[in-house]
Amino acid sequence: MRTLNPNVSVDCLVFGYEAGELKLLLIQRDASRANDRSVLSWTLPGDLIQDDEDLDDAAHRVLQELTTLDRVFLKQFGAFGDPSRVRRPADKIWLEKTRAFPEARVITVAYYALVNVGHFSPSPSNFAVDTQWMSLNEIPDLAFDHNLIVQKGIETLRNEVESSTIAFQLLPEKFTLSQIQELYETILDQPLDKRNFRKKILALDILKPLKEKQKGVSHKPAQLFRLKLFKKN
Amino acid sequence: MRTLNPNVSVDCLVFGYEAGELKLLLIQRDASRANDRSVLSWTLPGDLIQDDEDLDDAAHRVLQELTTLDRVFLKQFGAFGDPSRVRRPADKIWLEKTRAFPEARVITVAYYALVNVGHFSPSPSNFAVDTQWMSLNEIPDLAFDHNLIVQKGIETLRNEVESSTIAFQLLPEKFTLSQIQELYETILDQPLDKRNFRKKILALDILKPLKEKQKGVSHKPAQLFRLKLFKKN
DNA sequence: CCAAAAGTGTTATCCGTACACCCATGC
DNA sequence: GCATGGGTGTACGGATAACACTTTTGG
């Protein structure tokens, strides 16, 4: 039997990249279930875990249920458990209308995901009535302690992109070197030198140049690359 | 009212450094409360959180209650929640004898601490009947999924010592450059060049040479240092 | 005087950084 | 032909890595 654990939830920070901006996928909670307009507020996709489910599995399930996103890269980055995280009246009302134990103290385990906005098309389901990509610098006041979680998640992402290639998951399958550079500049929030950046990325030996080039641009068309599936020896 | 939350625990990895070895503080659970010798097994110090308590506070409290260690440096490094983490018969028996809801599914939030073995003297209390420093390469089979947590904690520590000065917390107040080097060699499990290591550490400008020297050694006595309280400008 | 660890400096190499011009395309 | 972004190489400086001998103490 599957029963929800009243004390443990997972929340997912879903990063996407579009039009030169880092975005976060937020959902709006179901007002009809809560029956009160004031309860309409933006939150991270997240929910209670099942009692018989691993944390990572719970994160995947919840993300799938609320946004239809499936099989995305997800990484745990922290547990949050300030007992006073439920302080807004709207959050309380929402819990009362939707949870079996609205007074239960909940700690949440946070994950971040990196998705290619063009590849996935999230749509609201379950108690999510709307999903929306929001630019990082336009994130509104979120429910519970979700703004804190977002801050910590962005820091974690910044630290991790510098020593791994996870950032490529934000790009379409085929991309140009300038697109990667723009992405890194966006995530790290600093300009990077073009020649040095290219040298460094190519030296990683993880990119395969395609025979294709950019089309329909009014300048020299750029070489397209994709991630190598396997490294050569 | 303080009530234990049946679904969330904290566990602490307490690292100590002694005789050139990294050690971990383990506790042995109370056999009299469990009333069964087979339940005597080594575990990380950890316990359920209180419903009205922050996770970080819970980690400090639990560590204090089980080992008397107080006000130590503690850092969260992950949440573990495999529902099959209670698989050994001994773990089940122990839960049945000690927990109000022995069948409850528990996720645990893990912390690591770095302590100066000479400075703190842990002693067992509460349900801990014994505490012992164990070398990292002699860690026995632990309860629940604690061996997994230990592995992840060691990795985290290795990553973090290279970009911070947390490792100094494992040393006594006064130490020699060779002691620091030996500590880093132990944590990173690799030899380091003496002259280069000294240059690098001294360049950090965080060490204050004392007027004292090592005593009672049958070789040239080494300069003693302590951490600077404040950096000079 | 012997053993043991402390302490010290120079050189070669690698890596990060700074920087400017020509190229291919669409309009 | 002009505007736009694509694409390229080199020189410098700082950091890292390799390396061997003298010093001070206790026994």
Tab-separated table of C-alpha atoms in Angstrom, chain A residues 8-136:
chain	number	residue	atom	x	y	z
A	8	VAL	CA	8.897	14.495	4.392
A	9	SER	CA	8.581	16.198	1.040
A	10	VAL	CA	10.776	16.755	-1.977
A	11	ASP	CA	11.030	19.982	-3.944
A	12	CYS	CA	12.540	20.402	-7.372
A	13	LEU	CA	14.347	23.388	-8.826
A	14	VAL	CA	13.951	22.953	-12.560
A	15	PHE	CA	16.376	25.153	-14.440
A	16	GLY	CA	15.846	25.921	-18.076
A	17	TYR	CA	17.686	28.174	-20.462
A	18	GLU	CA	15.979	30.269	-23.080
A	19	ALA	CA	16.668	33.495	-24.906
A	20	GLY	CA	19.911	33.989	-23.054
A	21	GLU	CA	18.277	33.735	-19.667
A	22	LEU	CA	18.273	31.145	-16.919
A	23	LYS	CA	14.741	30.311	-15.942
A	24	LEU	CA	13.066	28.362	-13.230
A	25	LEU	CA	9.946	26.285	-13.650
A	26	LEU	CA	7.329	27.262	-11.083
A	27	ILE	CA	3.852	25.961	-10.542
A	28	GLN	CA	0.731	27.578	-9.268
A	29	ARG	CA	-1.263	25.577	-6.794
A	30	ASP	CA	-4.814	24.528	-7.475
A	31	ALA	CA	-7.200	27.205	-6.280
A	32	SER	CA	-10.326	25.119	-6.744
A	33	ARG	CA	-9.148	22.504	-4.310
A	34	ALA	CA	-8.237	25.205	-1.858
A	35	ASN	CA	-11.257	27.245	-2.852
A	36	ASP	CA	-9.705	30.560	-2.007
A	37	ARG	CA	-8.021	33.000	-4.374
A	38	SER	CA	-5.547	34.116	-1.765
A	39	VAL	CA	-4.080	30.653	-1.801
A	40	LEU	CA	-3.002	30.993	-5.406
A	41	SER	CA	0.705	31.321	-5.089
A	42	TRP	CA	3.802	30.203	-6.896
A	43	THR	CA	5.808	27.325	-5.513
A	44	LEU	CA	8.490	24.910	-6.521
A	45	PRO	CA	7.113	21.644	-7.815
A	46	GLY	CA	7.158	19.441	-4.756
A	47	ASP	CA	5.052	17.148	-2.630
A	48	LEU	CA	5.133	14.616	0.157
A	49	ILE	CA	7.029	11.404	-0.434
A	50	GLN	CA	5.477	7.962	-0.331
A	51	ASP	CA	6.398	5.751	2.570
A	52	ASP	CA	7.876	3.022	0.403
A	53	GLU	CA	9.763	5.210	-2.016
A	54	ASP	CA	13.374	6.290	-2.245
A	55	LEU	CA	14.010	10.034	-2.091
A	56	ASP	CA	15.397	10.208	-5.617
A	57	ASP	CA	12.423	8.255	-6.925
A	58	ALA	CA	10.072	10.567	-5.091
A	59	ALA	CA	11.660	13.583	-6.732
A	60	HIS	CA	11.217	12.072	-10.180
A	61	ARG	CA	7.641	11.045	-9.474
A	62	VAL	CA	6.579	14.393	-8.050
A	63	LEU	CA	8.122	16.286	-10.929
A	64	GLN	CA	6.385	14.013	-13.393
A	65	GLU	CA	3.041	14.361	-11.627
A	66	LEU	CA	3.117	18.126	-11.408
A	67	THR	CA	4.813	19.132	-14.622
A	68	THR	CA	4.825	15.974	-16.788
A	69	LEU	CA	8.605	16.235	-16.992
A	70	ASP	CA	10.025	12.750	-17.067
A	71	ARG	CA	13.497	11.214	-16.830
A	72	VAL	CA	15.308	14.465	-16.272
A	73	PHE	CA	18.692	14.883	-14.618
A	74	LEU	CA	18.055	15.465	-10.898
A	75	LYS	CA	20.538	16.065	-8.138
A	76	GLN	CA	19.927	16.382	-4.443
A	77	PHE	CA	21.477	19.481	-2.929
A	78	GLY	CA	20.140	19.880	0.570
A	79	ALA	CA	17.515	19.253	3.213
A	80	PHE	CA	15.559	22.144	4.647
A	81	GLY	CA	13.728	21.916	7.879
A	82	ASP	CA	13.137	25.171	9.628
A	83	PRO	CA	10.021	24.402	11.713
A	84	SER	CA	8.755	27.914	11.076
A	85	ARG	CA	8.848	27.548	7.308
A	86	VAL	CA	5.055	27.601	7.235
A	87	ARG	CA	4.418	31.166	8.269
A	88	ARG	CA	2.218	32.720	5.573
A	89	PRO	CA	-1.541	32.466	6.158
A	90	ALA	CA	-1.970	31.344	2.547
A	91	ASP	CA	0.428	28.456	3.089
A	92	LYS	CA	-1.488	27.354	6.160
A	93	ILE	CA	-4.815	27.480	4.394
A	94	TRP	CA	-3.438	25.508	1.494
A	95	LEU	CA	-2.091	22.820	3.795
A	96	GLU	CA	-5.407	22.594	5.625
A	97	LYS	CA	-7.302	22.063	2.403
A	98	THR	CA	-4.956	19.587	0.817
A	99	ARG	CA	-3.080	17.623	3.432
A	100	ALA	CA	-4.272	14.829	5.657
A	101	PHE	CA	-2.121	16.231	8.488
A	102	PRO	CA	-1.938	19.958	7.834
A	103	GLU	CA	-0.210	20.665	11.140
A	104	ALA	CA	2.537	18.111	10.568
A	105	ARG	CA	6.039	19.424	10.611
A	106	VAL	CA	7.544	18.874	7.189
A	107	ILE	CA	11.157	18.781	6.196
A	108	THR	CA	11.912	18.904	2.521
A	109	VAL	CA	14.720	17.445	0.475
A	110	ALA	CA	15.644	19.684	-2.432
A	111	TYR	CA	16.777	18.651	-5.898
A	112	TYR	CA	17.784	20.584	-8.932
A	113	ALA	CA	17.142	19.581	-12.513
A	114	LEU	CA	18.569	20.910	-15.739
A	115	VAL	CA	16.370	20.630	-18.780
A	116	ASN	CA	16.417	21.714	-22.360
A	117	VAL	CA	13.443	24.036	-22.651
A	118	GLY	CA	12.905	23.181	-26.285
A	119	HIS	CA	12.965	19.489	-25.638
A	120	PHE	CA	10.576	19.224	-22.746
A	121	SER	CA	7.214	20.861	-22.637
A	122	PRO	CA	6.022	20.945	-19.060
A	123	SER	CA	2.306	21.196	-18.521
A	124	PRO	CA	0.448	21.436	-15.234
A	125	SER	CA	-1.250	18.419	-13.743
A	126	ASN	CA	-2.348	17.119	-10.345
A	127	PHE	CA	-2.684	20.102	-8.020
A	128	ALA	CA	-0.681	22.337	-10.317
A	129	VAL	CA	-2.986	24.595	-12.306
A	130	ASP	CA	-0.290	26.474	-14.111
A	131	THR	CA	3.376	26.043	-14.825
A	132	GLN	CA	5.606	28.841	-15.957
A	133	TRP	CA	9.229	29.498	-16.747
A	134	MET	CA	10.357	32.546	-14.819
A	135	SER	CA	13.610	34.403	-15.182
A	136	LEU	CA	15.848	34.064	-12.170
